[in-house]
Amino acid sequence: MPDSTAGPDSTAKPGTTSGARAAHALSAEQRTALFADVPQQPGAAKPDATLVVDGVSRTFGGLKAVDVAHLEIQRGCITGLIGPNGAGKTTLFNLLTGFDRPDTGTWSMDGQSLGKMHPHQVARKGVVRTFQLTKALSKLTVLDNVRLGATGQRGERIFNTLMPWTWKKQEKEVTERAYQLLERFKLDGKADDLAGSMSGGQRKLLEMARALMTDPAVVMLDEPMAGVNPALTQSLLGHIKSLRDDGMTVVFVEHDMDVIRDISDWVVVMAQGSVIAESTPEELSNNGAVVDAYLGSHHDQALEFDSDGNPVGATAALAEALAQAEAEELEAGGDLSEPEFVVPPTLTSGETAPTTAKHAKEEDGK
């Protein structure tokens, strides 16, 4: 078992069996000690990073969806990835797992580059993921959905179908493994049901079971709680924790801060495509960058009105700026309901700010 210092060789490396990883799983005390000396800042180095991201960016048109200078994911722990809608979390997942291609940057797992790999190649290296919208094959049974996750199945080759003795034993082993995972996720009673008949929460569990058929070292979960019946939430949380207990590294996207505090060992915060903060979950509420990203940089500014209800001081300046922004947008033929309509959050003394998408682009070009 690893000692409390949890040094670089304290956990099993990818390529080892699930049993070996479980034998080297870190205790709660070891995980706490692990992050005690990690700087709570973006791009902080980890004692035993398994995934390392450098200079990864992705642009869609004029929008830079991801711009991550440096990010390290600690092995054997649960890392929560949070941020407002549109922060770039899912896009980052897509890039790291081969479902999209970056404009710049590199990323690796234990020094081995994962760039330019297709999703199935990334999965073979030990990195698997689930999706916000589940990808169950609805017209196959639950059991078959899980069995499809097994790799290296000899019976999948056309020529081998003529020689069943070459793959029958392996198919039996795959089926037994699938049943074990269904039992683990309490889906064994639905093994022969069509996946399309399952609830949203059950499909989330099915995706996790299928992902584990590859015996992964890193599991990336994209909003595993989204659309899940509250009755299943605690069950899902328990299953995610069990992945860590089995020695796997877990990275998951989540919006529920109670969930983040409950199961995360470390939290990475994204906003506008970049990592703006990293910390332990207990320190999140004390991080000004995190509060600003969710509530706005002037969320704590008091609104001032006179006895007649008219805005005064900084509130009057803000109201005037809003009215001016709306007038300019309408005059330019815009629609105030359009998402690209930009309103300045406040105006301080001597400060000017772009009020429309057009003005914002002009300011960026200066």
mmCIF file of C-alpha atoms in Angstrom:
data_model
loop_
_atom_site.group_PDB
_atom_site.id
_atom_site.type_symbol
_atom_site.label_atom_id
_atom_site.label_comp_id
_atom_site.label_asym_id
_atom_site.label_seq_id
_atom_site.Cartn_x
_atom_site.Cartn_y
_atom_site.Cartn_z
ATOM 1 C CA MET A 1 0.000 0.000 0.000
ATOM 2 C CA PRO A 2 1.202 3.557 -0.668
ATOM 3 C CA ASP A 3 2.465 5.583 2.257
ATOM 4 C CA SER A 4 0.949 8.854 3.384
ATOM 5 C CA THR A 5 3.291 10.907 1.246
ATOM 6 C CA ALA A 6 1.763 9.407 -1.891
ATOM 7 C CA GLY A 7 4.843 9.909 -4.010
ATOM 8 C CA PRO A 8 5.124 9.448 -7.781
ATOM 9 C CA ASP A 9 5.318 5.670 -7.598
ATOM 10 C CA SER A 10 2.592 5.221 -5.019
ATOM 11 C CA THR A 11 -0.201 4.253 -7.399
ATOM 12 C CA ALA A 12 -0.455 1.772 -10.187
ATOM 13 C CA LYS A 13 0.301 3.019 -13.681
ATOM 14 C CA PRO A 14 -1.962 2.432 -16.704
ATOM 15 C CA GLY A 15 -1.473 -0.956 -18.268
ATOM 16 C CA THR A 16 -1.770 -2.723 -14.940
ATOM 17 C CA THR A 17 -4.822 -4.821 -14.139
ATOM 18 C CA SER A 18 -7.843 -3.461 -12.308
ATOM 19 C CA GLY A 19 -6.900 -5.624 -9.331
ATOM 20 C CA ALA A 20 -3.460 -4.047 -9.131
ATOM 21 C CA ARG A 21 -4.955 -0.552 -9.297
ATOM 22 C CA ALA A 22 -7.441 -1.378 -6.548
ATOM 23 C CA ALA A 23 -4.618 -2.669 -4.360
ATOM 24 C CA HIS A 24 -2.916 0.732 -4.684
ATOM 25 C CA ALA A 25 -6.032 2.878 -4.227
ATOM 26 C CA LEU A 26 -5.480 5.886 -1.977
ATOM 27 C CA SER A 27 -7.302 6.330 1.317
ATOM 28 C CA ALA A 28 -9.100 9.570 2.211
ATOM 29 C CA GLU A 29 -6.227 10.588 4.489
ATOM 30 C CA GLN A 30 -3.679 9.961 1.747
ATOM 31 C CA ARG A 31 -5.667 11.998 -0.754
ATOM 32 C CA THR A 32 -5.906 14.879 1.693
ATOM 33 C CA ALA A 33 -2.158 14.763 2.301
ATOM 34 C CA LEU A 34 -1.562 14.556 -1.425
ATOM 35 C CA PHE A 35 -3.163 17.936 -2.121
ATOM 36 C CA ALA A 36 -1.993 19.679 1.049
ATOM 37 C CA ASP A 37 1.051 21.200 -0.649
ATOM 38 C CA VAL A 38 -0.449 21.721 -4.118
ATOM 39 C CA PRO A 39 -0.735 25.460 -4.942
ATOM 40 C CA GLN A 40 -4.350 26.492 -5.347
ATOM 41 C CA GLN A 41 -3.874 28.204 -8.689
ATOM 42 C CA PRO A 42 -4.502 27.446 -12.386
ATOM 43 C CA GLY A 43 -2.034 24.997 -13.884
ATOM 44 C CA ALA A 44 -0.774 23.756 -10.516
ATOM 45 C CA ALA A 45 1.622 20.810 -10.714
ATOM 46 C CA LYS A 46 0.404 17.571 -9.109
ATOM 47 C CA PRO A 47 2.554 15.035 -7.223
ATOM 48 C CA ASP A 48 1.623 12.187 -9.583
ATOM 49 C CA ALA A 49 -0.205 13.513 -12.642
ATOM 50 C CA THR A 50 -1.608 10.972 -15.078
ATOM 51 C CA LEU A 51 -3.040 13.405 -17.667
ATOM 52 C CA VAL A 52 -1.074 16.521 -18.638
ATOM 53 C CA VAL A 53 -2.473 19.178 -20.981
ATOM 54 C CA ASP A 54 -0.302 21.899 -22.534
ATOM 55 C CA GLY A 55 -1.424 24.823 -24.663
ATOM 56 C CA VAL A 56 -4.624 23.214 -25.959
ATOM 57 C CA SER A 57 -6.952 25.577 -27.825
ATOM 58 C CA ARG A 58 -10.009 25.179 -30.035
ATOM 59 C CA THR A 59 -11.713 27.942 -31.974
ATOM 60 C CA PHE A 60 -15.121 27.890 -33.634
ATOM 61 C CA GLY A 61 -15.324 30.826 -36.023
ATOM 62 C CA GLY A 62 -14.308 33.821 -33.948
ATOM 63 C CA LEU A 63 -15.055 32.121 -30.624
ATOM 64 C CA LYS A 64 -12.220 30.510 -28.697
ATOM 65 C CA ALA A 65 -14.093 27.714 -26.944
ATOM 66 C CA VAL A 66 -11.019 26.223 -25.224
ATOM 67 C CA ASP A 67 -7.758 27.908 -24.306
ATOM 68 C CA VAL A 68 -6.038 25.822 -21.614
ATOM 69 C CA ALA A 69 -2.418 26.794 -20.991
ATOM 70 C CA HIS A 70 -1.581 23.942 -18.599
ATOM 71 C CA LEU A 71 -3.590 21.390 -16.656
ATOM 72 C CA GLU A 72 -2.616 18.293 -14.695
ATOM 73 C CA ILE A 73 -4.962 15.574 -13.438
ATOM 74 C CA GLN A 74 -3.866 13.687 -10.314
ATOM 75 C CA ARG A 75 -3.823 9.900 -10.532
ATOM 76 C CA GLY A 76 -6.178 7.871 -8.355
ATOM 77 C CA CYS A 77 -8.379 10.816 -7.346
ATOM 78 C CA ILE A 78 -11.660 12.430 -8.368
ATOM 79 C CA THR A 79 -11.233 15.774 -10.117
ATOM 80 C CA GLY A 80 -14.354 17.873 -10.585
ATOM 81 C CA LEU A 81 -14.554 20.178 -13.605
ATOM 82 C CA ILE A 82 -16.974 23.045 -13.137
ATOM 83 C CA GLY A 83 -17.848 26.322 -14.796
ATOM 84 C CA PRO A 84 -20.780 28.291 -16.219
ATOM 85 C CA ASN A 85 -22.599 27.035 -19.310
ATOM 86 C CA GLY A 86 -20.416 27.641 -22.352
ATOM 87 C CA ALA A 87 -17.180 27.553 -20.342
ATOM 88 C CA GLY A 88 -15.688 24.886 -22.636
ATOM 89 C CA LYS A 89 -15.880 21.853 -20.360
ATOM 90 C CA THR A 90 -17.457 19.418 -22.802
ATOM 91 C CA THR A 91 -15.313 20.720 -25.659
ATOM 92 C CA LEU A 92 -12.221 19.995 -23.568
ATOM 93 C CA PHE A 93 -13.533 16.464 -22.942
ATOM 94 C CA ASN A 94 -14.063 16.027 -26.679
ATOM 95 C CA LEU A 95 -10.509 17.129 -27.420
ATOM 96 C CA LEU A 96 -8.869 14.915 -24.810
ATOM 97 C CA THR A 97 -10.777 11.812 -25.900
ATOM 98 C CA GLY A 98 -10.308 12.213 -29.652
ATOM 99 C CA PHE A 99 -13.836 13.276 -30.581
ATOM 100 C CA ASP A 100 -12.549 16.657 -31.783
ATOM 101 C CA ARG A 101 -9.249 18.094 -32.975
ATOM 102 C CA PRO A 102 -7.551 21.105 -31.339
ATOM 103 C CA ASP A 103 -6.064 24.068 -33.176
ATOM 104 C CA THR A 104 -2.970 23.963 -30.987
ATOM 105 C CA GLY A 105 -1.521 22.080 -28.047
ATOM 106 C CA THR A 106 -0.543 18.659 -26.783
ATOM 107 C CA TRP A 107 -1.767 16.311 -24.081
ATOM 108 C CA SER A 108 -0.442 13.038 -22.780
ATOM 109 C CA MET A 109 -1.063 10.178 -20.387
ATOM 110 C CA ASP A 110 2.015 9.210 -18.427
ATOM 111 C CA GLY A 111 4.253 10.799 -21.026
ATOM 112 C CA GLN A 112 2.587 9.095 -23.985
ATOM 113 C CA SER A 113 0.929 11.529 -26.371
ATOM 114 C CA LEU A 114 -2.804 11.069 -26.999
ATOM 115 C CA GLY A 115 -2.966 13.772 -29.661
ATOM 116 C CA LYS A 116 -4.087 12.835 -33.186
ATOM 117 C CA MET A 117 -5.618 9.622 -31.875
ATOM 118 C CA HIS A 118 -9.165 8.535 -32.686
ATOM 119 C CA PRO A 119 -11.593 7.848 -29.819
ATOM 120 C CA HIS A 120 -11.167 4.063 -29.993
ATOM 121 C CA GLN A 121 -7.392 4.461 -29.866
ATOM 122 C CA VAL A 122 -7.631 6.725 -26.824
ATOM 123 C CA ALA A 123 -9.890 4.152 -25.163
ATOM 124 C CA ARG A 124 -7.330 1.424 -25.805
ATOM 125 C CA LYS A 125 -4.757 3.545 -23.978
ATOM 126 C CA GLY A 126 -7.006 3.488 -20.906
ATOM 127 C CA VAL A 127 -9.022 6.713 -21.168
ATOM 128 C CA VAL A 128 -12.797 6.307 -21.566
ATOM 129 C CA ARG A 129 -15.696 8.716 -21.286
ATOM 130 C CA THR A 130 -19.463 9.007 -21.010
ATOM 131 C CA PHE A 131 -21.685 11.691 -22.523
ATOM 132 C CA GLN A 132 -24.221 14.282 -21.388
ATOM 133 C CA LEU A 133 -26.734 12.589 -23.676
ATOM 134 C CA THR A 134 -26.418 8.852 -23.267
ATOM 135 C CA LYS A 135 -25.324 6.782 -26.248
ATOM 136 C CA ALA A 136 -27.061 3.505 -25.470
ATOM 137 C CA LEU A 137 -28.013 1.357 -28.460
ATOM 138 C CA SER A 138 -31.727 1.320 -27.773
ATOM 139 C CA LYS A 139 -32.619 -1.705 -29.933
ATOM 140 C CA LEU A 140 -30.036 -3.972 -28.334
ATOM 141 C CA THR A 141 -30.466 -5.591 -24.948
ATOM 142 C CA VAL A 142 -28.833 -4.126 -21.878
ATOM 143 C CA LEU A 143 -26.468 -7.094 -21.730
ATOM 144 C CA ASP A 144 -25.414 -6.685 -25.365
ATOM 145 C CA ASN A 145 -24.761 -2.988 -24.824
ATOM 146 C CA VAL A 146 -22.309 -3.827 -22.075
ATOM 147 C CA ARG A 147 -20.663 -6.687 -23.966
ATOM 148 C CA LEU A 148 -19.927 -4.330 -26.850
ATOM 149 C CA GLY A 149 -17.543 -2.435 -24.584
ATOM 150 C CA ALA A 150 -15.093 -5.352 -24.354
ATOM 151 C CA THR A 151 -11.952 -4.938 -26.443
ATOM 152 C CA GLY A 152 -9.986 -7.452 -28.509
ATOM 153 C CA GLN A 153 -12.948 -9.735 -29.180
ATOM 154 C CA ARG A 154 -11.731 -12.351 -31.629
ATOM 155 C CA GLY A 155 -15.253 -13.164 -32.788
ATOM 156 C CA GLU A 156 -15.586 -9.702 -34.329
ATOM 157 C CA ARG A 157 -13.317 -10.703 -37.242
ATOM 158 C CA ILE A 158 -15.253 -11.916 -40.270
ATOM 159 C CA PHE A 159 -12.964 -14.872 -40.971
ATOM 160 C CA ASN A 160 -13.174 -16.046 -37.345
ATOM 161 C CA THR A 161 -16.963 -16.344 -37.525
ATOM 162 C CA LEU A 162 -16.345 -19.540 -39.485
ATOM 163 C CA MET A 163 -14.266 -20.916 -36.594
ATOM 164 C CA PRO A 164 -16.380 -20.473 -33.450
ATOM 165 C CA TRP A 165 -13.983 -22.615 -31.402
ATOM 166 C CA THR A 166 -11.494 -19.727 -31.581
ATOM 167 C CA TRP A 167 -13.745 -17.264 -29.770
ATOM 168 C CA LYS A 168 -16.446 -19.149 -27.845
ATOM 169 C CA LYS A 169 -14.410 -19.297 -24.644
ATOM 170 C CA GLN A 170 -13.589 -15.607 -24.824
ATOM 171 C CA GLU A 171 -17.226 -14.727 -25.494
ATOM 172 C CA LYS A 172 -18.234 -16.644 -22.367
ATOM 173 C CA GLU A 173 -15.671 -14.698 -20.319
ATOM 174 C CA VAL A 174 -16.910 -11.395 -21.764
ATOM 175 C CA THR A 175 -20.506 -12.300 -20.926
ATOM 176 C CA GLU A 176 -19.565 -13.212 -17.348
ATOM 177 C CA ARG A 177 -17.723 -9.923 -16.964
ATOM 178 C CA ALA A 178 -20.743 -8.036 -18.347
ATOM 179 C CA TYR A 179 -23.072 -9.743 -15.872
ATOM 180 C CA GLN A 180 -20.718 -8.823 -13.020
ATOM 181 C CA LEU A 181 -20.827 -5.152 -14.024
ATOM 182 C CA LEU A 182 -24.606 -5.185 -14.412
ATOM 183 C CA GLU A 183 -24.857 -6.651 -10.923
ATOM 184 C CA ARG A 184 -22.477 -4.006 -9.607
ATOM 185 C CA PHE A 185 -24.685 -1.242 -11.008
ATOM 186 C CA LYS A 186 -27.882 -3.076 -9.987
ATOM 187 C CA LEU A 187 -29.000 -3.534 -13.585
ATOM 188 C CA ASP A 188 -28.779 -7.325 -13.675
ATOM 189 C CA GLY A 189 -32.571 -7.577 -13.489
ATOM 190 C CA LYS A 190 -32.819 -5.710 -16.795
ATOM 191 C CA ALA A 191 -30.111 -7.657 -18.647
ATOM 192 C CA ASP A 192 -32.543 -9.002 -21.257
ATOM 193 C CA ASP A 193 -34.557 -5.781 -21.626
ATOM 194 C CA LEU A 194 -34.014 -3.436 -24.552
ATOM 195 C CA ALA A 195 -31.813 -0.483 -23.613
ATOM 196 C CA GLY A 196 -34.431 1.856 -25.070
ATOM 197 C CA SER A 197 -36.834 0.916 -22.276
ATOM 198 C CA MET A 198 -34.526 2.230 -19.527
ATOM 199 C CA SER A 199 -34.902 5.503 -17.642
ATOM 200 C CA GLY A 200 -32.380 8.315 -18.028
ATOM 201 C CA GLY A 201 -30.635 7.434 -14.784
ATOM 202 C CA GLN A 202 -30.443 3.753 -15.679
ATOM 203 C CA ARG A 203 -28.885 4.665 -19.031
ATOM 204 C CA LYS A 204 -26.219 6.667 -17.197
ATOM 205 C CA LEU A 205 -25.413 3.550 -15.173
ATOM 206 C CA LEU A 206 -25.406 1.469 -18.351
ATOM 207 C CA GLU A 207 -22.843 3.817 -19.927
ATOM 208 C CA MET A 208 -20.616 3.533 -16.883
ATOM 209 C CA ALA A 209 -20.854 -0.267 -16.960
ATOM 210 C CA ARG A 210 -19.987 -0.359 -20.656
ATOM 211 C CA ALA A 211 -17.040 1.993 -20.115
ATOM 212 C CA LEU A 212 -15.658 -0.280 -17.387
ATOM 213 C CA MET A 213 -15.616 -3.247 -19.781
ATOM 214 C CA THR A 214 -12.386 -1.784 -21.196
ATOM 215 C CA ASP A 215 -10.719 -1.923 -17.754
ATOM 216 C CA PRO A 216 -9.804 1.797 -17.961
ATOM 217 C CA ALA A 217 -7.282 3.743 -15.928
ATOM 218 C CA VAL A 218 -9.047 7.101 -16.437
ATOM 219 C CA VAL A 219 -12.824 7.589 -16.558
ATOM 220 C CA MET A 220 -14.215 10.933 -17.781
ATOM 221 C CA LEU A 221 -17.879 11.542 -16.933
ATOM 222 C CA ASP A 222 -19.707 14.402 -18.648
ATOM 223 C CA GLU A 223 -22.512 15.589 -16.354
ATOM 224 C CA PRO A 224 -23.404 12.144 -14.998
ATOM 225 C CA MET A 225 -26.183 13.614 -12.830
ATOM 226 C CA ALA A 226 -27.932 15.538 -15.627
ATOM 227 C CA GLY A 227 -31.530 14.425 -16.086
ATOM 228 C CA VAL A 228 -31.273 11.780 -13.382
ATOM 229 C CA ASN A 229 -34.160 11.111 -11.037
ATOM 230 C CA PRO A 230 -33.191 12.361 -7.533
ATOM 231 C CA ALA A 231 -33.851 8.869 -6.219
ATOM 232 C CA LEU A 232 -30.920 7.603 -8.303
ATOM 233 C CA THR A 233 -28.545 10.458 -7.530
ATOM 234 C CA GLN A 234 -27.111 8.960 -4.372
ATOM 235 C CA SER A 235 -26.680 5.629 -6.113
ATOM 236 C CA LEU A 236 -24.732 7.310 -8.926
ATOM 237 C CA LEU A 237 -22.568 9.170 -6.429
ATOM 238 C CA GLY A 238 -21.743 5.919 -4.695
ATOM 239 C CA HIS A 239 -20.765 4.297 -7.987
ATOM 240 C CA ILE A 240 -18.478 7.201 -8.919
ATOM 241 C CA LYS A 241 -16.754 6.963 -5.544
ATOM 242 C CA SER A 242 -16.345 3.228 -6.071
ATOM 243 C CA LEU A 243 -14.371 3.907 -9.257
ATOM 244 C CA ARG A 244 -11.848 5.830 -7.157
ATOM 245 C CA ASP A 245 -11.847 3.065 -4.574
ATOM 246 C CA ASP A 246 -10.885 0.688 -7.376
ATOM 247 C CA GLY A 247 -7.821 2.812 -8.107
ATOM 248 C CA MET A 248 -9.150 4.598 -11.186
ATOM 249 C CA THR A 249 -8.723 8.283 -11.950
ATOM 250 C CA VAL A 250 -12.038 10.092 -12.374
ATOM 251 C CA VAL A 251 -12.664 13.437 -14.062
ATOM 252 C CA PHE A 252 -16.258 14.614 -14.137
ATOM 253 C CA VAL A 253 -18.236 17.668 -15.209
ATOM 254 C CA GLU A 254 -20.928 18.786 -12.796
ATOM 255 C CA HIS A 255 -22.961 21.912 -11.965
ATOM 256 C CA ASP A 256 -24.320 20.869 -8.572
ATOM 257 C CA MET A 257 -21.913 22.309 -6.008
ATOM 258 C CA ASP A 258 -23.182 19.969 -3.291
ATOM 259 C CA VAL A 259 -22.153 17.024 -5.476
ATOM 260 C CA ILE A 260 -18.772 18.638 -6.140
ATOM 261 C CA ARG A 261 -18.101 19.091 -2.426
ATOM 262 C CA ASP A 262 -19.278 15.588 -1.641
ATOM 263 C CA ILE A 263 -17.084 13.521 -3.930
ATOM 264 C CA SER A 264 -14.292 15.693 -5.390
ATOM 265 C CA ASP A 265 -10.726 15.603 -4.122
ATOM 266 C CA TRP A 266 -9.717 18.528 -6.334
ATOM 267 C CA VAL A 267 -11.702 21.005 -8.433
ATOM 268 C CA VAL A 268 -10.795 22.724 -11.705
ATOM 269 C CA VAL A 269 -12.834 25.793 -12.681
ATOM 270 C CA MET A 270 -13.240 26.901 -16.295
ATOM 271 C CA ALA A 271 -14.702 30.128 -17.681
ATOM 272 C CA GLN A 272 -14.668 31.376 -21.265
ATOM 273 C CA GLY A 273 -12.550 28.423 -22.327
ATOM 274 C CA SER A 274 -9.728 28.886 -19.820
ATOM 275 C CA VAL A 275 -8.871 27.399 -16.438
ATOM 276 C CA ILE A 276 -9.375 30.259 -13.992
ATOM 277 C CA ALA A 277 -8.951 28.437 -10.692
ATOM 278 C CA GLU A 278 -7.971 25.173 -9.035
ATOM 279 C CA SER A 279 -8.500 24.264 -5.410
ATOM 280 C CA THR A 280 -9.859 21.794 -2.937
ATOM 281 C CA PRO A 281 -13.679 21.796 -2.846
ATOM 282 C CA GLU A 282 -13.676 23.347 0.641
ATOM 283 C CA GLU A 283 -11.882 26.460 -0.614
ATOM 284 C CA LEU A 284 -14.058 27.109 -3.677
ATOM 285 C CA SER A 285 -16.364 29.596 -1.991
ATOM 286 C CA ASN A 286 -13.352 31.639 -0.879
ATOM 287 C CA ASN A 287 -11.990 31.993 -4.407
ATOM 288 C CA GLY A 288 -12.928 35.359 -5.894
ATOM 289 C CA ALA A 289 -12.403 34.195 -9.487
ATOM 290 C CA VAL A 290 -14.906 31.367 -9.009
ATOM 291 C CA VAL A 291 -17.535 33.623 -7.427
ATOM 292 C CA ASP A 292 -17.109 36.186 -10.205
ATOM 293 C CA ALA A 293 -17.424 33.544 -12.919
ATOM 294 C CA TYR A 294 -20.759 32.328 -11.563
ATOM 295 C CA LEU A 295 -22.280 35.530 -10.186
ATOM 296 C CA GLY A 296 -20.515 38.322 -12.085
ATOM 297 C CA SER A 297 -17.661 40.529 -10.963
ATOM 298 C CA HIS A 298 -20.030 43.105 -9.455
ATOM 299 C CA HIS A 299 -22.497 40.731 -7.818
ATOM 300 C CA ASP A 300 -21.860 42.314 -4.430
ATOM 301 C CA GLN A 301 -22.315 45.914 -5.569
ATOM 302 C CA ALA A 302 -25.171 47.530 -3.683
ATOM 303 C CA LEU A 303 -27.889 49.206 -5.759
ATOM 304 C CA GLU A 304 -28.615 52.824 -4.785
ATOM 305 C CA PHE A 305 -31.923 54.681 -5.244
ATOM 306 C CA ASP A 306 -33.275 58.003 -4.030
ATOM 307 C CA SER A 307 -36.524 58.462 -2.118
ATOM 308 C CA ASP A 308 -38.481 58.525 -5.409
ATOM 309 C CA GLY A 309 -37.026 55.238 -6.580
ATOM 310 C CA ASN A 310 -34.644 56.749 -9.136
ATOM 311 C CA PRO A 311 -31.157 55.206 -9.459
ATOM 312 C CA VAL A 312 -28.299 57.329 -8.171
ATOM 313 C CA GLY A 313 -24.499 57.093 -8.148
ATOM 314 C CA ALA A 314 -22.995 53.935 -9.652
ATOM 315 C CA THR A 315 -26.478 52.453 -10.093
ATOM 316 C CA ALA A 316 -27.507 55.440 -12.241
ATOM 317 C CA ALA A 317 -24.381 55.007 -14.381
ATOM 318 C CA LEU A 318 -25.174 51.333 -14.844
ATOM 319 C CA ALA A 319 -28.808 52.058 -15.787
ATOM 320 C CA GLU A 320 -27.689 54.677 -18.317
ATOM 321 C CA ALA A 321 -25.183 52.264 -19.835
ATOM 322 C CA LEU A 322 -27.843 49.567 -20.168
ATOM 323 C CA ALA A 323 -30.281 51.951 -21.852
ATOM 324 C CA GLN A 324 -27.582 53.170 -24.248
ATOM 325 C CA ALA A 325 -26.561 49.607 -25.103
ATOM 326 C CA GLU A 326 -30.145 48.612 -25.867
ATOM 327 C CA ALA A 327 -30.724 51.713 -28.027
ATOM 328 C CA GLU A 328 -27.552 51.124 -30.052
ATOM 329 C CA GLU A 329 -28.350 47.459 -30.577
ATOM 330 C CA LEU A 330 -31.881 48.251 -31.797
ATOM 331 C CA GLU A 331 -30.631 51.068 -34.025
ATOM 332 C CA ALA A 332 -28.159 48.658 -35.624
ATOM 333 C CA GLY A 333 -31.031 46.277 -36.409
ATOM 334 C CA GLY A 334 -30.157 43.830 -33.660
ATOM 335 C CA ASP A 335 -32.389 41.778 -31.422
ATOM 336 C CA LEU A 336 -32.065 42.108 -27.664
ATOM 337 C CA SER A 337 -32.887 38.418 -27.333
ATOM 338 C CA GLU A 338 -29.856 37.379 -29.376
ATOM 339 C CA PRO A 339 -27.141 35.656 -27.289
ATOM 340 C CA GLU A 340 -24.392 37.792 -28.831
ATOM 341 C CA PHE A 341 -25.947 40.956 -27.398
ATOM 342 C CA VAL A 342 -23.427 42.218 -24.853
ATOM 343 C CA VAL A 343 -24.318 44.522 -22.002
ATOM 344 C CA PRO A 344 -21.557 45.967 -19.815
ATOM 345 C CA PRO A 345 -21.957 44.793 -16.206
ATOM 346 C CA THR A 346 -21.003 48.215 -14.869
ATOM 347 C CA LEU A 347 -19.150 51.400 -15.715
ATOM 348 C CA THR A 348 -16.668 52.863 -13.332
ATOM 349 C CA SER A 349 -15.392 56.404 -13.359
ATOM 350 C CA GLY A 350 -13.592 57.248 -16.611
ATOM 351 C CA GLU A 351 -14.222 53.763 -18.070
ATOM 352 C CA THR A 352 -15.882 52.969 -21.369
ATOM 353 C CA ALA A 353 -17.034 49.548 -22.462
ATOM 354 C CA PRO A 354 -18.314 47.980 -25.680
ATOM 355 C CA THR A 355 -22.090 47.719 -25.644
ATOM 356 C CA THR A 356 -22.840 45.480 -28.609
ATOM 357 C CA ALA A 357 -21.298 42.503 -30.284
ATOM 358 C CA LYS A 358 -20.188 44.777 -33.122
ATOM 359 C CA HIS A 359 -18.551 47.220 -30.732
ATOM 360 C CA ALA A 360 -16.887 44.361 -28.838
ATOM 361 C CA LYS A 361 -15.217 43.164 -32.034
ATOM 362 C CA GLU A 362 -14.110 46.700 -32.846
ATOM 363 C CA GLU A 363 -12.582 47.062 -29.390
ATOM 364 C CA ASP A 364 -10.790 43.726 -29.735
ATOM 365 C CA GLY A 365 -9.252 44.906 -33.001
ATOM 366 C CA LYS A 366 -7.801 48.079 -31.520
#
